[in-house]
Amino acid sequence: MDRDDLASVLAGAWQLLVRGGADRKSPLHTPVVASVDGDGRPQARVMVLRKADPVAATLRFHTDARSPKVAQIDGKPLTILGYHPGEQVQLRICGTGRVAMDGETVDGIWAASTLFARRCYLAENAPGSPLPGPGSGLPAWIEGQQPTAEQIGPARPNFATVWLAVDSIDWLHLANSGHRRALFRQADGWAGQWLAP
Ligand SMILES: Cc1cc2nc3c(=O)[nH]c(=O)nc-3n(C[C@H](O)[C@H](O)[C@H](O)COP(=O)(O)O)c2cc1C
């Protein structure tokens, strides 16, 4: 990859994101997703990047439909922040969030998830609800066990997909030989602009 060529940098950034979505060992598999809550406060949390699509310019995450972040995401501005230490690349990605809970695409994603992954959505109370003591929030009958396909059915309404329609990517590369920074914006047709790091 040519780090002094904008088109190559953009392609490289998407390559890192695609890998982040597909490879659990990639540091970009668990970026920070930042939103703004109803009081105007920034809220940031780690989320698993499930898929990056360079053609559609989207990122996909999964969450519990009952979690407070859902209200902070749908139709709202989001920033995704990741750092790849091996590549010494920071990616700061901005766009608009969308929450999808129903439809064929979401049903397909749900069906393709492992039963263990789907088990979290059996939690009895919304994420962030107070508990009387330490606990996973899962019903006792499923603790430490993989649910069956029948047992997981009632969890489906709690599953939500989060999509980010990317409208800018800020790429920062650290190097002793000279840092580099570039901003790519959909509004400019993704042409890119070098910035002072
Ligand atoms: C490594 C890691 C991965 C996580 N992945 C997710 C995820 O994919 N989806 C999610 O909703 N929360 C995930 N979480 C939990 C969130 O960081 C957060 O604690 C939780 O979703 C509550 O966020 P909220 O109160 O802003 O809704 C993850 C946490 C860690 C440490």
Short mmCIF file of C-alpha atoms and ligand atoms in Angstrom, two decimals:
data_model
loop_
_atom_site.label_atom_id
_atom_site.label_comp_id
_atom_site.label_asym_id
_atom_site.label_seq_id
_atom_site.Cartn_x
_atom_site.Cartn_y
_atom_site.Cartn_z
CA MET A 1 0.00 0.00 0.00
CA ASP A 2 1.27 3.47 -0.93
CA ARG A 3 0.78 5.68 2.13
CA ASP A 4 1.41 8.81 0.06
CA ASP A 5 -1.42 8.10 -2.36
CA LEU A 6 -4.95 9.07 -1.31
CA ALA A 7 -6.79 6.37 -3.28
CA SER A 8 -4.46 3.71 -1.90
CA VAL A 9 -4.90 5.04 1.65
CA LEU A 10 -8.71 4.91 1.35
CA ALA A 11 -8.62 1.37 -0.04
CA GLY A 12 -6.25 0.39 2.80
CA ALA A 13 -8.55 1.91 5.42
CA TRP A 14 -11.50 -0.10 4.11
CA GLN A 15 -9.33 -3.22 3.95
CA LEU A 16 -8.57 -2.82 7.67
CA LEU A 17 -12.27 -2.38 8.42
CA VAL A 18 -13.30 -5.41 6.34
CA ARG A 19 -10.70 -7.46 8.18
CA GLY A 20 -11.94 -5.97 11.47
CA GLY A 21 -15.43 -7.27 10.69
CA ALA A 22 -14.23 -10.72 9.73
CA ASP A 23 -11.29 -11.45 12.02
CA ARG A 24 -11.82 -11.67 15.78
CA LYS A 25 -8.09 -11.13 16.31
CA SER A 26 -8.04 -7.80 14.49
CA PRO A 27 -7.85 -4.78 16.83
CA LEU A 28 -10.51 -3.20 14.64
CA HIS A 29 -12.92 -6.01 15.59
CA THR A 30 -13.74 -4.05 18.76
CA PRO A 31 -13.82 -0.33 18.00
CA VAL A 32 -15.40 2.32 20.21
CA VAL A 33 -18.84 3.50 19.14
CA ALA A 34 -19.63 7.02 20.34
CA SER A 35 -23.05 8.62 20.39
CA VAL A 36 -24.66 11.56 22.17
CA ASP A 37 -27.29 10.95 24.84
CA GLY A 38 -30.48 12.91 25.48
CA ASP A 39 -28.58 15.31 27.81
CA GLY A 40 -26.02 16.11 25.10
CA ARG A 41 -23.31 14.05 26.80
CA PRO A 42 -20.96 11.94 24.72
CA GLN A 43 -21.41 8.21 25.40
CA ALA A 44 -18.80 5.76 24.19
CA ARG A 45 -18.63 1.99 24.40
CA VAL A 46 -16.78 -0.89 22.77
CA MET A 47 -18.82 -2.86 20.26
CA VAL A 48 -17.99 -5.79 18.00
CA LEU A 49 -17.73 -4.76 14.36
CA ARG A 50 -19.71 -7.45 12.54
CA LYS A 51 -19.25 -6.32 8.96
CA ALA A 52 -17.75 -3.50 6.92
CA ASP A 53 -19.02 -3.02 3.38
CA PRO A 54 -16.77 -0.72 1.29
CA VAL A 55 -19.20 -0.64 -1.65
CA ALA A 56 -22.22 0.45 0.40
CA ALA A 57 -19.94 2.41 2.78
CA THR A 58 -21.60 0.86 5.83
CA LEU A 59 -20.52 -0.73 9.11
CA ARG A 60 -22.73 -3.16 11.02
CA PHE A 61 -22.96 -3.86 14.76
CA HIS A 62 -25.37 -5.88 16.92
CA THR A 63 -27.01 -4.87 20.15
CA ASP A 64 -29.89 -5.48 22.52
CA ALA A 65 -32.94 -3.59 21.27
CA ARG A 66 -33.69 -2.61 24.89
CA SER A 67 -30.31 -0.95 25.54
CA PRO A 68 -30.24 2.82 26.11
CA LYS A 69 -27.88 3.33 23.19
CA VAL A 70 -30.58 2.38 20.67
CA ALA A 71 -32.36 5.71 21.20
CA GLN A 72 -29.00 7.50 20.73
CA ILE A 73 -28.25 5.80 17.42
CA ASP A 74 -31.28 5.65 15.14
CA GLY A 75 -31.07 8.59 12.71
CA LYS A 76 -28.36 10.24 14.83
CA PRO A 77 -24.69 11.09 14.24
CA LEU A 78 -22.22 8.41 15.38
CA THR A 79 -18.45 8.24 15.52
CA ILE A 80 -16.55 4.96 15.42
CA LEU A 81 -12.99 5.03 16.72
CA GLY A 82 -10.41 2.29 16.28
CA TYR A 83 -6.65 1.95 16.48
CA HIS A 84 -4.63 -0.77 14.78
CA PRO A 85 -1.28 -0.92 16.65
CA GLY A 86 0.38 -3.21 14.07
CA GLU A 87 -0.40 -0.78 11.25
CA GLN A 88 -0.12 2.26 13.55
CA VAL A 89 -3.33 3.53 12.05
CA GLN A 90 -6.15 5.34 13.82
CA LEU A 91 -9.52 5.43 12.06
CA ARG A 92 -12.15 7.93 13.10
CA ILE A 93 -15.29 7.25 11.15
CA CYS A 94 -18.37 9.48 11.21
CA GLY A 95 -21.83 8.91 9.82
CA THR A 96 -25.47 8.40 10.63
CA GLY A 97 -26.76 5.44 12.58
CA ARG A 98 -29.75 3.29 11.75
CA VAL A 99 -31.29 0.60 13.93
CA ALA A 100 -33.02 -2.30 12.19
CA MET A 101 -34.84 -5.00 14.14
CA ASP A 102 -37.15 -6.60 11.60
CA GLY A 103 -37.12 -7.84 8.05
CA GLU A 104 -35.47 -10.55 6.03
CA THR A 105 -31.93 -9.19 6.37
CA VAL A 106 -32.10 -9.03 10.17
CA ASP A 107 -33.79 -12.47 10.33
CA GLY A 108 -30.93 -13.86 8.22
CA ILE A 109 -28.27 -12.29 10.45
CA TRP A 110 -30.03 -13.67 13.56
CA ALA A 111 -30.24 -17.16 12.08
CA ALA A 112 -26.55 -17.05 11.10
CA SER A 113 -25.36 -16.13 14.63
CA THR A 114 -24.23 -18.93 16.92
CA LEU A 115 -26.64 -20.10 19.62
CA PHE A 116 -24.16 -18.90 22.25
CA ALA A 117 -24.04 -15.43 20.67
CA ARG A 118 -27.84 -15.33 20.59
CA ARG A 119 -28.06 -16.38 24.26
CA CYS A 120 -27.28 -12.79 25.48
CA TYR A 121 -30.62 -11.69 24.09
CA LEU A 122 -32.42 -13.99 26.56
CA ALA A 123 -31.54 -11.53 29.36
CA GLU A 124 -34.68 -10.81 31.37
CA ASN A 125 -34.13 -7.09 31.85
CA ALA A 126 -32.83 -4.31 29.64
CA PRO A 127 -29.05 -3.78 29.70
CA GLY A 128 -28.25 -1.23 32.40
CA SER A 129 -31.16 -2.31 34.65
CA PRO A 130 -30.23 -2.50 38.35
CA LEU A 131 -29.80 -6.05 39.71
CA PRO A 132 -30.27 -7.09 43.35
CA GLY A 133 -26.73 -8.58 43.29
CA PRO A 134 -23.98 -9.70 40.92
CA GLY A 135 -25.37 -11.55 37.93
CA SER A 136 -25.36 -12.07 34.19
CA GLY A 137 -28.99 -11.06 33.85
CA LEU A 138 -29.71 -14.39 32.09
CA PRO A 139 -32.48 -16.66 33.39
CA ALA A 140 -31.00 -19.31 35.74
CA TRP A 141 -32.06 -22.22 33.47
CA ILE A 142 -29.69 -21.11 30.70
CA GLU A 143 -26.64 -20.09 32.75
CA GLY A 144 -23.56 -21.94 31.51
CA GLN A 145 -25.46 -23.70 28.76
CA GLN A 146 -25.95 -23.37 25.03
CA PRO A 147 -29.64 -22.80 24.24
CA THR A 148 -31.45 -24.94 21.71
CA ALA A 149 -33.04 -23.45 18.59
CA GLU A 150 -36.47 -23.63 20.33
CA GLN A 151 -35.22 -22.03 23.54
CA ILE A 152 -33.68 -19.10 21.70
CA GLY A 153 -36.89 -18.15 19.84
CA PRO A 154 -38.26 -15.76 22.52
CA ALA A 155 -34.97 -13.80 22.43
CA ARG A 156 -35.42 -12.68 18.84
CA PRO A 157 -37.43 -9.46 19.60
CA ASN A 158 -34.48 -8.27 21.74
CA PHE A 159 -32.02 -8.45 18.85
CA ALA A 160 -31.19 -5.29 16.90
CA THR A 161 -28.73 -4.53 14.15
CA VAL A 162 -27.01 -1.15 14.05
CA TRP A 163 -25.85 0.22 10.72
CA LEU A 164 -23.57 3.18 10.20
CA ALA A 165 -23.89 4.97 6.86
CA VAL A 166 -20.32 6.27 6.67
CA ASP A 167 -19.91 9.84 5.53
CA SER A 168 -16.30 10.47 6.51
CA ILE A 169 -13.12 8.57 7.38
CA ASP A 170 -10.26 10.33 9.14
CA TRP A 171 -7.11 8.21 8.68
CA LEU A 172 -4.03 8.89 10.81
CA HIS A 173 -0.81 6.96 10.37
CA LEU A 174 2.01 7.30 12.89
CA ALA A 175 5.59 6.79 11.72
CA ASN A 176 9.02 8.05 12.79
CA SER A 177 9.64 8.91 9.16
CA GLY A 178 6.69 11.33 9.28
CA HIS A 179 3.09 11.02 10.35
CA ARG A 180 0.38 11.19 7.70
CA ARG A 181 -3.27 12.15 7.99
CA ALA A 182 -6.03 12.23 5.41
CA LEU A 183 -9.75 12.93 5.50
CA PHE A 184 -12.13 11.23 3.08
CA ARG A 185 -15.65 12.54 2.75
CA GLN A 186 -18.59 11.17 0.84
CA ALA A 187 -19.52 14.80 0.07
CA ASP A 188 -16.29 15.06 -2.00
CA GLY A 189 -16.89 11.76 -3.75
CA TRP A 190 -14.33 10.18 -1.38
CA ALA A 191 -11.50 12.01 -3.20
CA GLY A 192 -9.64 12.65 0.07
CA GLN A 193 -7.67 15.56 1.45
CA TRP A 194 -4.30 15.49 3.21
CA LEU A 195 -4.39 17.10 6.66
CA ALA A 196 -1.70 18.20 9.09
CA PRO A 197 -1.41 15.26 11.49
C1 LIG B 1 -14.97 -6.47 23.91
C2 LIG B 1 -16.37 -5.95 24.06
C3 LIG B 1 -17.28 -6.12 23.04
C4 LIG B 1 -18.58 -5.65 23.18
N1 LIG B 1 -19.46 -5.81 22.13
C5 LIG B 1 -20.70 -5.31 22.23
C6 LIG B 1 -21.59 -5.41 21.11
O1 LIG B 1 -21.25 -5.96 20.06
N2 LIG B 1 -22.83 -4.88 21.26
C7 LIG B 1 -23.23 -4.26 22.40
O2 LIG B 1 -24.37 -3.81 22.45
N3 LIG B 1 -22.42 -4.14 23.46
C8 LIG B 1 -21.16 -4.65 23.39
N4 LIG B 1 -20.30 -4.52 24.46
C9 LIG B 1 -20.81 -3.88 25.72
C10 LIG B 1 -20.81 -2.36 25.55
O3 LIG B 1 -19.47 -1.87 25.57
C11 LIG B 1 -21.65 -1.66 26.63
O4 LIG B 1 -21.09 -1.91 27.89
C12 LIG B 1 -23.11 -2.09 26.65
O5 LIG B 1 -23.59 -2.35 25.33
C13 LIG B 1 -24.01 -1.02 27.30
O6 LIG B 1 -23.94 0.16 26.53
P1 LIG B 1 -25.05 1.32 26.63
O7 LIG B 1 -25.35 1.50 28.09
O8 LIG B 1 -24.38 2.50 26.02
O9 LIG B 1 -26.25 0.85 25.86
C14 LIG B 1 -18.99 -4.97 24.36
C15 LIG B 1 -18.05 -4.78 25.37
C16 LIG B 1 -16.78 -5.26 25.23
C17 LIG B 1 -15.81 -5.04 26.36
#
